[in-house]
PDB file of C-alpha atoms in Angstrom:
ATOM      1  CA  ARG Y1105       0.113   0.505   0.320  1.00  0.00           C
ATOM      2  CA  ARG Y1106       2.825   1.956   1.187  1.00  0.00           C
ATOM      3  CA  LEU Y1107       4.078   1.696  -2.627  1.00  0.00           C
ATOM      4  CA  SER Y1108       0.399   1.830  -4.322  1.00  0.00           C
ATOM      5  CA  VAL Y1109       1.314  -1.696  -6.303  1.00  0.00           C
ATOM      6  CA  SER Y1110      -0.323  -4.521  -5.651  1.00  0.00           C
ATOM      7  CA  ALA Y1111       0.002  -7.462  -3.381  1.00  0.00           C
ATOM      8  CA  SER Y1112      -0.336  -9.294  -6.641  1.00  0.00           C
ATOM      9  CA  LEU Y1113       2.376  -7.513  -8.803  1.00  0.00           C
ATOM     10  CA  ILE Y1114       4.921  -8.056  -5.402  1.00  0.00           C
ATOM     11  CA  SER Y1115       3.626 -11.592  -5.894  1.00  0.00           C
ATOM     12  CA  GLN Y1116       4.214 -11.426  -9.428  1.00  0.00           C
ATOM     13  CA  ILE Y1117       7.850 -10.099  -9.753  1.00  0.00           C
ATOM     14  CA  GLU Y1118       8.683 -12.255  -5.953  1.00  0.00           C
ATOM     15  CA  ASN Y1119       8.035 -15.069  -8.566  1.00  0.00           C
ATOM     16  CA  GLY Y1120       9.635 -13.920 -11.625  1.00  0.00           C
ATOM     17  CA  LYS Y1121       6.439 -13.596 -13.497  1.00  0.00           C
ATOM     18  CA  SER Y1122       6.619 -10.165 -13.797  1.00  0.00           C
ATOM     19  CA  ASN Y1123       9.329  -7.305 -13.720  1.00  0.00           C
ATOM     20  CA  PRO Y1124       9.228  -3.988 -12.303  1.00  0.00           C
ATOM     21  CA  SER Y1125       9.624  -0.659 -13.793  1.00  0.00           C
ATOM     22  CA  VAL Y1126      12.765   1.143 -12.984  1.00  0.00           C
ATOM     23  CA  GLY Y1127      10.528   3.296 -11.250  1.00  0.00           C
ATOM     24  CA  THR Y1128       8.490   0.346  -8.614  1.00  0.00           C
ATOM     25  CA  LEU Y1129      11.718  -1.184  -8.196  1.00  0.00           C
ATOM     26  CA  TYR Y1130      13.295   2.332  -6.598  1.00  0.00           C
ATOM     27  CA  LEU Y1131      10.493   2.377  -4.729  1.00  0.00           C
ATOM     28  CA  MET Y1132      10.875  -1.192  -3.328  1.00  0.00           C
ATOM     29  CA  VAL Y1133      14.779  -1.090  -2.740  1.00  0.00           C
ATOM     30  CA  THR Y1134      14.481   2.092  -0.904  1.00  0.00           C
ATOM     31  CA  GLU Y1135      10.816   1.210   1.728  1.00  0.00           C
ATOM     32  CA  LEU Y1136      12.650  -1.966   2.152  1.00  0.00           C
ATOM     33  CA  ASP Y1137      16.556   0.396   3.571  1.00  0.00           C
ATOM     34  CA  MET Y1138      18.080  -2.170   0.952  1.00  0.00           C
ATOM     35  CA  SER Y1139      20.499  -1.215  -1.745  1.00  0.00           C
ATOM     36  CA  LEU Y1140      20.268  -1.867  -5.643  1.00  0.00           C
ATOM     37  CA  ASP Y1141      23.719  -4.138  -4.727  1.00  0.00           C
ATOM     38  CA  GLN Y1142      21.819  -5.649  -2.162  1.00  0.00           C
ATOM     39  CA  LEU Y1143      19.159  -6.424  -4.923  1.00  0.00           C
ATOM     40  CA  PHE Y1144      22.001  -8.138  -7.420  1.00  0.00           C
ATOM     41  CA  SER Y1145      23.648 -10.014  -4.990  1.00  0.00           C
ATOM     42  CA  GLY Y1146      20.767 -11.354  -3.607  1.00  0.00           C
ATOM     43  CA  ALA Y1147      21.889 -10.477  -0.291  1.00  0.00           C
ATOM     44  CA  SER Y1148      19.785  -8.959   2.171  1.00  0.00           C
ATOM     45  CA  GLY Y1149      20.801  -8.981   6.320  1.00  0.00           C
ATOM     46  CA  PRO Y1150      24.076  -6.195   7.427  1.00  0.00           C
ATOM     47  CA  ASP Y1151      26.650  -9.363   7.183  1.00  0.00           C
ATOM     48  CA  SER Y1152      25.257  -9.908   3.526  1.00  0.00           C
ATOM     49  CA  ALA Y1153      26.565  -6.150   3.265  1.00  0.00           C
ATOM     50  CA  ARG Y1154      30.258  -7.279   4.447  1.00  0.00           C
ATOM     51  CA  GLY Y1155      30.128 -10.275   2.397  1.00  0.00           C
ATOM     52  CA  ARG Y1156      31.782 -12.729   4.366  1.00  0.00           C
ATOM     53  CA  ASP Y1157      33.497 -15.824   3.874  1.00  0.00           C
ATOM     54  CA  GLY Y1158      33.015 -19.145   5.558  1.00  0.00           C
ATOM     55  CA  ALA Y1159      30.461 -21.865   4.915  1.00  0.00           C
ATOM     56  CA  ASN Y1160      27.522 -20.415   7.249  1.00  0.00           C
ATOM     57  CA  GLY Y1161      27.882 -16.812   4.555  1.00  0.00           C
ATOM     58  CA  PRO Y1162      27.687 -16.245   1.786  1.00  0.00           C
ATOM     59  CA  PRO Y1163      31.237 -15.665  -0.575  1.00  0.00           C
ATOM     60  CA  ASN Y1164      32.323 -12.781  -0.480  1.00  0.00           C
ATOM     61  CA  PRO Y1165      32.566 -11.459  -4.049  1.00  0.00           C
ATOM     62  CA  ALA Y1166      35.880  -9.851  -3.646  1.00  0.00           C
ATOM     63  CA  ALA Y1167      37.337 -12.956  -3.537  1.00  0.00           C
ATOM     64  CA  ARG Y1168      36.645 -13.336  -7.006  1.00  0.00           C
ATOM     65  CA  GLY Y1169      39.054 -10.219  -8.400  1.00  0.00           C
ATOM     66  CA  PRO Y1170      38.232  -6.533  -9.178  1.00  0.00           C
ATOM     67  CA  VAL Y1171      37.818  -7.644 -12.689  1.00  0.00           C
ATOM     68  CA  VAL Y1172      33.219  -8.020 -14.259  1.00  0.00           C
ATOM     69  CA  THR Y1173      34.193  -9.916 -17.307  1.00  0.00           C
ATOM     70  CA  LYS Y1174      31.198  -9.106 -19.966  1.00  0.00           C
ATOM     71  CA  ASP Y1175      29.697 -12.534 -19.621  1.00  0.00           C
ATOM     72  CA  ASP Y1176      30.376 -12.467 -15.451  1.00  0.00           C
ATOM     73  CA  ARG Y1177      28.191  -9.319 -15.394  1.00  0.00           C
ATOM     74  CA  GLU Y1178      24.925  -9.824 -12.983  1.00  0.00           C
ATOM     75  CA  GLU Y1179      21.595  -8.623 -14.367  1.00  0.00           C
ATOM     76  CA  LEU Y1180      18.492  -7.002 -12.766  1.00  0.00           C
ATOM     77  CA  GLN Y1181      15.955  -7.623 -16.001  1.00  0.00           C
ATOM     78  CA  LEU Y1182      13.344  -4.764 -15.941  1.00  0.00           C
ATOM     79  CA  ALA Y1183      10.005  -4.144 -17.068  1.00  0.00           C
ATOM     80  CA  SER Y1184       9.552  -1.790 -20.406  1.00  0.00           C
ATOM     81  CA  GLY Y1185      12.931  -2.926 -22.254  1.00  0.00           C
ATOM     82  CA  VAL Y1186      15.233  -1.834 -19.496  1.00  0.00           C
ATOM     83  CA  ARG Y1187      18.516  -3.975 -17.892  1.00  0.00           C
ATOM     84  CA  TRP Y1188      20.584  -3.028 -15.536  1.00  0.00           C
ATOM     85  CA  GLN Y1189      24.404  -5.021 -15.785  1.00  0.00           C
ATOM     86  CA  ARG Y1190      26.247  -4.558 -12.414  1.00  0.00           C
ATOM     87  CA  LEU Y1191      29.722  -3.785 -12.648  1.00  0.00           C
ATOM     88  CA  THR Y1192      31.171  -4.238  -9.482  1.00  0.00           C
ATOM     89  CA  HIS Y1193      31.227  -7.492  -7.269  1.00  0.00           C
ATOM     90  CA  VAL Y1194      31.860  -5.957  -4.369  1.00  0.00           C
ATOM     91  CA  HIS Y1195      28.978  -4.472  -2.845  1.00  0.00           C
ATOM     92  CA  ASP Y1196      29.217  -0.596  -2.284  1.00  0.00           C
ATOM     93  CA  PRO Y1197      26.128   0.667  -0.196  1.00  0.00           C
ATOM     94  CA  ASN Y1198      27.057   4.779  -1.472  1.00  0.00           C
ATOM     95  CA  VAL Y1199      26.767   4.316  -5.524  1.00  0.00           C
ATOM     96  CA  ASP Y1200      25.859   2.031  -8.038  1.00  0.00           C
ATOM     97  CA  PHE Y1201      27.881   1.421 -10.899  1.00  0.00           C
ATOM     98  CA  LEU Y1202      26.358   0.015 -13.498  1.00  0.00           C
ATOM     99  CA  HIS Y1203      25.781  -0.414 -17.305  1.00  0.00           C
ATOM    100  CA  VAL Y1204      22.363   0.463 -18.802  1.00  0.00           C
ATOM    101  CA  ILE Y1205      20.592  -0.329 -21.818  1.00  0.00           C
ATOM    102  CA  TYR Y1206      17.230   0.280 -23.422  1.00  0.00           C
ATOM    103  CA  GLU Y1207      15.635  -1.795 -26.192  1.00  0.00           C
ATOM    104  CA  PRO Y1208      13.722   0.442 -28.475  1.00  0.00           C
ATOM    105  CA  GLY Y1209      10.989   2.093 -26.279  1.00  0.00           C
ATOM    106  CA  GLY Y1210      12.228   1.001 -22.717  1.00  0.00           C
ATOM    107  CA  ALA Y1211      11.885   3.781 -20.673  1.00  0.00           C
ATOM    108  CA  SER Y1212      12.265   4.103 -17.092  1.00  0.00           C
ATOM    109  CA  CYS Y1213       8.933   4.425 -16.574  1.00  0.00           C
ATOM    110  CA  ALA Y1214       5.220   5.074 -18.173  1.00  0.00           C
ATOM    111  CA  GLU Y1215       4.870   7.823 -20.969  1.00  0.00           C
ATOM    112  CA  ASN Y1216       2.706  10.116 -18.981  1.00  0.00           C
ATOM    113  CA  MET Y1217       4.805   9.672 -15.275  1.00  0.00           C
ATOM    114  CA  LEU Y1218       8.585  11.039 -13.910  1.00  0.00           C
ATOM    115  CA  MET Y1219       9.906   9.037 -10.695  1.00  0.00           C
ATOM    116  CA  ARG Y1220      12.392  10.500  -8.941  1.00  0.00           C
ATOM    117  CA  HIS Y1221      14.567   8.898  -5.329  1.00  0.00           C
ATOM    118  CA  ALA Y1222      17.757   9.309  -3.764  1.00  0.00           C
ATOM    119  CA  GLY Y1223      20.689  10.614  -4.781  1.00  0.00           C
ATOM    120  CA  PHE Y1224      22.872  11.933  -7.494  1.00  0.00           C
ATOM    121  CA  GLU Y1225      23.376  10.518 -11.164  1.00  0.00           C
ATOM    122  CA  TYR Y1226      25.707  10.369 -13.706  1.00  0.00           C
ATOM    123  CA  GLY Y1227      25.618   8.834 -16.980  1.00  0.00           C
ATOM    124  CA  TYR Y1228      27.686   8.345 -20.431  1.00  0.00           C
ATOM    125  CA  VAL Y1229      25.688   7.162 -23.948  1.00  0.00           C
ATOM    126  CA  LEU Y1230      27.788   4.448 -25.529  1.00  0.00           C
ATOM    127  CA  GLU Y1231      25.478   3.767 -28.201  1.00  0.00           C
ATOM    128  CA  GLY Y1232      21.926   4.903 -29.448  1.00  0.00           C
ATOM    129  CA  ARG Y1233      19.839   7.845 -28.397  1.00  0.00           C
ATOM    130  CA  LEU Y1234      18.203   8.702 -24.637  1.00  0.00           C
ATOM    131  CA  GLN Y1235      15.727  10.852 -24.129  1.00  0.00           C
ATOM    132  CA  VAL Y1236      16.657  11.804 -20.317  1.00  0.00           C
ATOM    133  CA  THR Y1237      13.427  14.231 -18.783  1.00  0.00           C
ATOM    134  CA  ILE Y1238      14.116  16.389 -15.787  1.00  0.00           C
ATOM    135  CA  ALA Y1239      10.937  18.610 -14.467  1.00  0.00           C
ATOM    136  CA  PHE Y1240      10.184  20.556 -17.702  1.00  0.00           C
ATOM    137  CA  GLU Y1241      13.207  20.078 -19.165  1.00  0.00           C
ATOM    138  CA  SER Y1242      14.171  17.486 -22.177  1.00  0.00           C
ATOM    139  CA  TYR Y1243      17.744  15.953 -23.263  1.00  0.00           C
ATOM    140  CA  VAL Y1244      18.567  13.808 -26.297  1.00  0.00           C
ATOM    141  CA  LEU Y1245      22.051  11.961 -25.743  1.00  0.00           C
ATOM    142  CA  GLY Y1246      23.750  10.310 -28.477  1.00  0.00           C
ATOM    143  CA  PRO Y1247      26.608   9.043 -28.007  1.00  0.00           C
ATOM    144  CA  GLY Y1248      29.847  10.102 -26.565  1.00  0.00           C
ATOM    145  CA  ASP Y1249      26.773  12.691 -24.841  1.00  0.00           C
ATOM    146  CA  SER Y1250      27.277  12.682 -20.732  1.00  0.00           C
ATOM    147  CA  ILE Y1251      24.135  14.071 -18.216  1.00  0.00           C
ATOM    148  CA  SER Y1252      24.610  14.380 -14.651  1.00  0.00           C
ATOM    149  CA  PHE Y1253      21.447  15.634 -11.439  1.00  0.00           C
ATOM    150  CA  PRO Y1254      20.294  15.261  -8.199  1.00  0.00           C
ATOM    151  CA  SER Y1255      18.291  11.504  -8.459  1.00  0.00           C
ATOM    152  CA  THR Y1256      15.336  14.176  -6.718  1.00  0.00           C
ATOM    153  CA  GLU Y1257      14.560  15.472  -9.272  1.00  0.00           C
ATOM    154  CA  PRO Y1258      11.369  14.200 -11.278  1.00  0.00           C
ATOM    155  CA  HIS Y1259      12.863  12.102 -14.392  1.00  0.00           C
ATOM    156  CA  ARG Y1260      12.856   9.892 -16.128  1.00  0.00           C
ATOM    157  CA  LEU Y1261      14.724   7.657 -18.927  1.00  0.00           C
ATOM    158  CA  ALA Y1262      13.420   6.497 -22.278  1.00  0.00           C
ATOM    159  CA  SER Y1263      15.596   4.558 -25.820  1.00  0.00           C
ATOM    160  CA  VAL Y1264      14.545   7.227 -28.682  1.00  0.00           C
ATOM    161  CA  SER Y1265      16.746   4.558 -30.646  1.00  0.00           C
ATOM    162  CA  ASP Y1266      15.405   2.262 -33.529  1.00  0.00           C
ATOM    163  CA  GLU Y1267      18.614   0.479 -31.396  1.00  0.00           C
ATOM    164  CA  PRO Y1268      19.318  -0.586 -28.301  1.00  0.00           C
ATOM    165  CA  VAL Y1269      20.533   2.294 -26.538  1.00  0.00           C
ATOM    166  CA  HIS Y1270      23.953   1.072 -24.156  1.00  0.00           C
ATOM    167  CA  ALA Y1271      24.812   4.046 -21.718  1.00  0.00           C
ATOM    168  CA  ILE Y1272      27.012   3.444 -18.611  1.00  0.00           C
ATOM    169  CA  TRP Y1273      25.376   5.012 -15.470  1.00  0.00           C
ATOM    170  CA  VAL Y1274      25.708   6.075 -11.799  1.00  0.00           C
ATOM    171  CA  VAL Y1275      24.475   6.581  -8.997  1.00  0.00           C
ATOM    172  CA  VAL Y1276      25.899   7.803  -5.131  1.00  0.00           C
TER     173      VAL Y1276
END
């Protein structure tokens, strides 16, 4: 109720029958007082944030080394054609470092909506064209373009390409 989503939707997400929108995902992790990084790793308690070693706890992601290969990225498939790939093994509660992919027509939220959440965002477009709407202004970013803005400002990201948009995104 606090997120204004149905119990049925939450159940479908939990059971892998539905993917949340970017906006719904941010609402969920904020309400659960967890980071996106914890969601990627499936970790939930204070010990999991440290990634302890040993038979009784989750493996330490840092033990895999500092390099994350293309095939080793953890990925979240979100609703409306958006994928987030985590670019680190190590959980950092202060930053999300992501490769984001917006399929043609993909968007962070519905066209008539804007989302907001805690933090500050930095983005760099590698391929495709990404429309970023912040409050009442819209910007179209192409390859090599970058943007930064407070996440508390109402915003929406959407592909305006016939090809997937690939970008590097950092949320602090």
